Amino acid sequence: MIKLVAVDMDGTFLNSKQDYDRARFAKVHARMTELGIHFVVASGNQYYQLQSFFTDYPNTIYVAENGAYIRDAETTYAVHTFSPEATETITQYLSADPVLSAIACGVKTAHIRGSEDPAFINEIHRYYHRLQLQDTLEAPDDQIMKFATKMPPARTQEYIDKFSEAFAGIAVPTSSGHGDIDIIQQGRHKAAGLAELGEALNIPLSEMAAFGDGGNDLEMIRECGLGVAMKNADPEVLAAADAVTPVDNDASGVCAFLEDYLK
């Protein structure tokens, strides 16, 4: 029996309006609680943004920043950050490329250059509820867990290749689609975060279900006991999954699957 359900957010749990069917999920959540199943959010997004979606569920656990920051409202299970040397190397590389928009995702806050396009900054505020505008990307008073980058969508694969070469040995690029690439710590992804959380909760990956739609969900889709792809998922995620939701994220695919599974 599954003891933990982990969900990605954008393109998975959330619909295209950045919300979810709250009445429907309340019933699913009550059923999970009745069965003793933990509900976990596993996302590349910032903890403070993720938490804002689940104020009615204070026991929710967050595997945020692609597995680098694991916590709930009261307990911090793990924090993983880049070394100062790796942070400097990545920061200098991203700062030198005029094509890129970049965010340094710190433990205290996210950091972005105030010179970025105002429309981009406004968009980023939706995903980073703690965001500091500054002259450079450097953050000497914070520890960086992840970098997020934005480029023209058509150049996504080009930049995955560039980042893979430039950051070999210190970081790994992972795409969430639409010209968004996260630069994460080696070995630090959602599946690693779930495994670490599982040690604290005494729940192995084999007793977890994971829902996702994009490239940064692949590890947890593959490694959890039940990997579920959204109907709207990328082809490689669909190919890796054990099951597929009956409907897409705009039709509450996660809830639809769990309603049937938890009967």
Short mmCIF file of C-alpha atoms in Angstrom, two decimals:
data_model
loop_
_atom_site.label_atom_id
_atom_site.label_comp_id
_atom_site.label_asym_id
_atom_site.label_seq_id
_atom_site.Cartn_x
_atom_site.Cartn_y
_atom_site.Cartn_z
CA MET A 1 0.00 0.00 0.00
CA ILE A 2 1.22 3.46 -0.84
CA LYS A 3 2.15 5.47 2.27
CA LEU A 4 3.13 8.76 0.62
CA VAL A 5 1.83 10.69 -2.39
CA ALA A 6 4.16 13.26 -3.97
CA VAL A 7 2.91 15.73 -6.56
CA ASP A 8 4.65 18.15 -8.87
CA MET A 9 2.80 21.47 -9.12
CA ASP A 10 2.98 23.29 -12.48
CA GLY A 11 1.40 21.20 -15.21
CA THR A 12 0.54 18.47 -12.70
CA PHE A 13 -1.41 19.40 -9.58
CA LEU A 14 -2.16 22.96 -10.66
CA ASN A 15 -4.35 23.82 -13.62
CA SER A 16 -3.46 26.45 -16.24
CA LYS A 17 -4.96 29.15 -13.98
CA GLN A 18 -2.42 28.28 -11.26
CA ASP A 19 -5.06 26.83 -8.96
CA TYR A 20 -6.77 23.52 -8.22
CA ASP A 21 -10.24 22.18 -7.47
CA ARG A 22 -10.13 22.80 -3.74
CA ALA A 23 -13.42 21.09 -2.86
CA ARG A 24 -12.47 17.98 -4.78
CA PHE A 25 -9.00 17.83 -3.29
CA ALA A 26 -10.41 18.27 0.23
CA LYS A 27 -12.22 14.95 -0.17
CA VAL A 28 -9.13 13.23 -1.57
CA HIS A 29 -6.98 14.65 1.21
CA ALA A 30 -9.46 13.47 3.84
CA ARG A 31 -9.30 9.97 2.36
CA MET A 32 -5.48 10.02 2.39
CA THR A 33 -5.52 11.18 6.02
CA GLU A 34 -7.96 8.39 6.88
CA LEU A 35 -5.54 5.86 5.35
CA GLY A 36 -2.46 7.41 6.99
CA ILE A 37 -0.96 8.54 3.67
CA HIS A 38 1.37 11.55 3.73
CA PHE A 39 0.78 14.30 1.16
CA VAL A 40 3.99 15.81 -0.20
CA VAL A 41 4.60 18.59 -2.71
CA ALA A 42 7.70 17.92 -4.83
CA SER A 43 8.49 20.95 -6.95
CA GLY A 44 11.27 23.07 -8.36
CA ASN A 45 9.55 26.11 -6.92
CA GLN A 46 10.28 28.08 -3.77
CA TYR A 47 9.01 26.76 -0.44
CA TYR A 48 7.30 30.03 0.46
CA GLN A 49 5.35 30.05 -2.80
CA LEU A 50 4.36 26.39 -2.51
CA GLN A 51 3.18 26.79 1.06
CA SER A 52 0.75 29.52 0.01
CA PHE A 53 -1.36 26.95 -1.89
CA PHE A 54 -1.95 24.72 1.13
CA THR A 55 -2.75 26.95 4.09
CA ASP A 56 -5.67 24.64 4.90
CA TYR A 57 -3.29 21.68 5.16
CA PRO A 58 -0.58 22.59 7.68
CA ASN A 59 0.81 19.05 7.75
CA THR A 60 1.87 19.19 4.10
CA ILE A 61 5.56 18.43 3.56
CA TYR A 62 7.49 20.21 0.81
CA VAL A 63 10.37 18.85 -1.24
CA ALA A 64 11.12 22.26 -2.71
CA GLU A 65 13.82 23.64 -5.03
CA ASN A 66 14.00 20.26 -6.83
CA GLY A 67 14.85 18.41 -3.64
CA ALA A 68 17.33 20.87 -2.12
CA TYR A 69 14.99 22.18 0.62
CA ILE A 70 12.81 19.70 2.52
CA ARG A 71 10.54 20.97 5.25
CA ASP A 72 7.05 21.45 6.62
CA ALA A 73 5.64 24.26 8.76
CA GLU A 74 7.54 23.14 11.86
CA THR A 75 10.40 20.85 10.83
CA THR A 76 13.28 21.33 8.39
CA TYR A 77 14.38 17.90 7.25
CA ALA A 78 17.25 18.93 4.96
CA VAL A 79 18.92 21.92 3.29
CA HIS A 80 21.45 21.38 0.50
CA THR A 81 23.42 24.26 -1.01
CA PHE A 82 26.13 24.79 -3.60
CA SER A 83 29.67 25.35 -2.36
CA PRO A 84 30.87 28.97 -2.51
CA GLU A 85 33.20 28.01 -5.37
CA ALA A 86 30.44 26.39 -7.42
CA THR A 87 28.12 29.30 -6.70
CA GLU A 88 30.70 31.78 -7.99
CA THR A 89 31.40 29.76 -11.15
CA ILE A 90 27.73 29.46 -12.06
CA THR A 91 26.92 33.05 -11.16
CA GLN A 92 29.71 34.42 -13.36
CA TYR A 93 28.70 32.25 -16.31
CA LEU A 94 25.02 33.19 -16.15
CA SER A 95 25.77 36.87 -15.62
CA ALA A 96 27.95 37.02 -18.73
CA ASP A 97 25.28 35.76 -21.14
CA PRO A 98 22.91 38.56 -22.27
CA VAL A 99 20.39 36.03 -23.64
CA LEU A 100 19.65 34.59 -20.20
CA SER A 101 17.42 35.77 -17.43
CA ALA A 102 18.55 34.16 -14.18
CA ILE A 103 17.50 33.74 -10.56
CA ALA A 104 19.74 32.59 -7.72
CA CYS A 105 17.50 30.62 -5.36
CA GLY A 106 18.74 31.04 -1.81
CA VAL A 107 17.72 29.70 1.57
CA LYS A 108 16.64 33.17 2.74
CA THR A 109 15.20 34.51 -0.51
CA ALA A 110 15.54 34.39 -4.29
CA HIS A 111 17.86 36.92 -5.94
CA ILE A 112 17.34 38.59 -9.32
CA ARG A 113 18.94 41.52 -11.12
CA GLY A 114 16.81 44.63 -11.10
CA SER A 115 17.87 45.25 -14.70
CA GLU A 116 15.82 42.27 -15.91
CA ASP A 117 12.74 42.93 -18.05
CA PRO A 118 9.99 44.25 -15.73
CA ALA A 119 7.50 41.81 -17.29
CA PHE A 120 9.81 38.92 -16.39
CA ILE A 121 10.20 40.20 -12.82
CA ASN A 122 6.41 40.45 -12.47
CA GLU A 123 6.03 36.90 -13.75
CA ILE A 124 8.72 35.62 -11.38
CA HIS A 125 6.94 37.13 -8.38
CA ARG A 126 4.23 34.49 -8.92
CA TYR A 127 6.76 31.73 -8.28
CA TYR A 128 9.02 33.41 -5.71
CA HIS A 129 7.13 35.00 -2.86
CA ARG A 130 10.46 36.02 -1.35
CA LEU A 131 12.36 37.85 -4.09
CA GLN A 132 15.13 40.41 -3.76
CA LEU A 133 16.00 42.78 -6.61
CA GLN A 134 19.67 43.75 -6.68
CA ASP A 135 22.40 45.09 -8.95
CA THR A 136 24.06 41.71 -9.58
CA LEU A 137 23.19 38.04 -9.26
CA GLU A 138 25.66 37.60 -6.41
CA ALA A 139 24.26 36.87 -2.94
CA PRO A 140 27.13 36.94 -0.40
CA ASP A 141 24.79 36.84 2.60
CA ASP A 142 22.81 33.82 1.43
CA GLN A 143 23.43 30.19 0.46
CA ILE A 144 22.27 29.16 -3.00
CA MET A 145 20.34 25.93 -3.47
CA LYS A 146 19.50 26.22 -7.17
CA PHE A 147 19.67 28.56 -10.14
CA ALA A 148 16.68 29.09 -12.43
CA THR A 149 17.14 30.39 -15.97
CA LYS A 150 14.92 31.56 -18.79
CA MET A 151 15.77 31.74 -22.48
CA PRO A 152 13.88 31.62 -25.81
CA PRO A 153 12.06 28.25 -25.80
CA ALA A 154 13.55 27.26 -29.16
CA ARG A 155 17.03 27.41 -27.60
CA THR A 156 16.25 25.18 -24.61
CA GLN A 157 18.18 22.12 -25.81
CA GLU A 158 21.08 24.32 -26.92
CA TYR A 159 21.40 25.70 -23.41
CA ILE A 160 21.01 22.31 -21.76
CA ASP A 161 24.05 21.23 -23.76
CA LYS A 162 25.94 24.43 -22.91
CA PHE A 163 25.20 24.15 -19.20
CA SER A 164 26.09 20.46 -19.15
CA GLU A 165 29.53 21.27 -20.53
CA ALA A 166 30.15 24.45 -18.55
CA PHE A 167 29.08 23.02 -15.19
CA ALA A 168 30.36 19.45 -15.56
CA GLY A 169 31.26 18.09 -12.15
CA ILE A 170 29.46 20.80 -10.16
CA ALA A 171 25.86 21.05 -11.40
CA VAL A 172 23.26 19.50 -13.69
CA PRO A 173 20.71 21.30 -15.92
CA THR A 174 17.13 20.06 -15.92
CA SER A 175 14.34 21.47 -18.06
CA SER A 176 10.78 22.09 -16.96
CA GLY A 177 9.81 23.18 -20.49
CA HIS A 178 8.90 26.50 -22.14
CA GLY A 179 12.46 27.85 -22.08
CA ASP A 180 12.94 27.23 -18.35
CA ILE A 181 16.05 25.38 -17.18
CA ASP A 182 16.98 24.80 -13.55
CA ILE A 183 20.63 24.32 -12.64
CA ILE A 184 20.66 21.94 -9.70
CA GLN A 185 23.25 20.30 -7.51
CA GLN A 186 24.63 16.97 -8.68
CA GLY A 187 22.54 14.11 -7.34
CA ARG A 188 20.06 16.57 -5.88
CA HIS A 189 16.70 16.00 -7.56
CA LYS A 190 13.14 15.23 -6.48
CA ALA A 191 13.72 11.49 -6.11
CA ALA A 192 16.77 12.10 -3.92
CA GLY A 193 14.73 14.50 -1.80
CA LEU A 194 11.92 11.99 -1.44
CA ALA A 195 14.39 9.26 -0.47
CA GLU A 196 15.87 11.56 2.17
CA LEU A 197 12.43 12.43 3.49
CA GLY A 198 11.52 8.75 3.43
CA GLU A 199 14.41 7.97 5.77
CA ALA A 200 13.00 10.43 8.29
CA LEU A 201 9.46 9.05 7.93
CA ASN A 202 10.52 5.40 7.60
CA ILE A 203 8.89 5.15 4.17
CA PRO A 204 10.95 3.70 1.30
CA LEU A 205 10.59 4.96 -2.26
CA SER A 206 8.85 1.67 -3.11
CA GLU A 207 5.91 2.75 -0.92
CA MET A 208 5.54 6.17 -2.55
CA ALA A 209 3.50 7.38 -5.52
CA ALA A 210 4.75 10.31 -7.59
CA PHE A 211 2.85 12.44 -10.11
CA GLY A 212 4.59 14.60 -12.72
CA ASP A 213 4.60 15.99 -16.24
CA GLY A 214 8.07 17.31 -17.08
CA GLY A 215 11.74 16.48 -17.30
CA ASN A 216 12.51 17.40 -13.71
CA ASP A 217 9.96 14.77 -12.59
CA LEU A 218 11.62 11.87 -14.38
CA GLU A 219 13.73 10.61 -11.47
CA MET A 220 10.83 10.38 -9.05
CA ILE A 221 8.54 8.89 -11.70
CA ARG A 222 11.14 6.18 -12.32
CA GLU A 223 12.22 5.52 -8.73
CA CYS A 224 8.99 5.63 -6.74
CA GLY A 225 6.94 2.47 -6.37
CA LEU A 226 4.15 4.02 -8.44
CA GLY A 227 5.16 6.61 -11.02
CA VAL A 228 2.17 8.38 -12.55
CA ALA A 229 2.45 10.63 -15.58
CA MET A 230 -0.11 13.29 -16.28
CA LYS A 231 -2.10 12.78 -19.47
CA ASN A 232 -0.54 16.06 -20.64
CA ALA A 233 3.02 14.95 -19.73
CA ASP A 234 6.09 15.11 -21.96
CA PRO A 235 6.61 11.96 -24.08
CA GLU A 236 9.66 10.84 -22.08
CA VAL A 237 7.67 11.08 -18.83
CA LEU A 238 4.79 9.09 -20.32
CA ALA A 239 7.27 6.45 -21.42
CA ALA A 240 8.83 6.19 -17.96
CA ALA A 241 5.59 6.00 -15.97
CA ASP A 242 3.79 3.00 -14.50
CA ALA A 243 0.42 4.65 -15.07
CA VAL A 244 -1.17 7.73 -16.64
CA THR A 245 -3.92 9.94 -15.24
CA PRO A 246 -7.28 9.59 -17.02
CA VAL A 247 -7.48 13.35 -17.64
CA ASP A 248 -5.02 16.25 -17.79
CA ASN A 249 -4.10 18.82 -15.14
CA ASP A 250 -6.89 21.19 -16.20
CA ALA A 251 -9.40 18.45 -15.36
CA SER A 252 -7.81 17.60 -11.97
CA GLY A 253 -5.95 14.56 -13.23
CA VAL A 254 -4.22 13.90 -9.90
CA CYS A 255 -7.51 13.90 -8.00
CA ALA A 256 -9.19 11.76 -10.66
CA PHE A 257 -6.47 9.12 -10.39
CA LEU A 258 -6.41 9.13 -6.58
CA GLU A 259 -10.19 8.96 -6.27
CA ASP A 260 -10.10 5.65 -8.08
CA TYR A 261 -6.86 4.37 -6.54
CA LEU A 262 -7.90 5.08 -2.95
CA LYS A 263 -11.30 3.40 -3.14
#
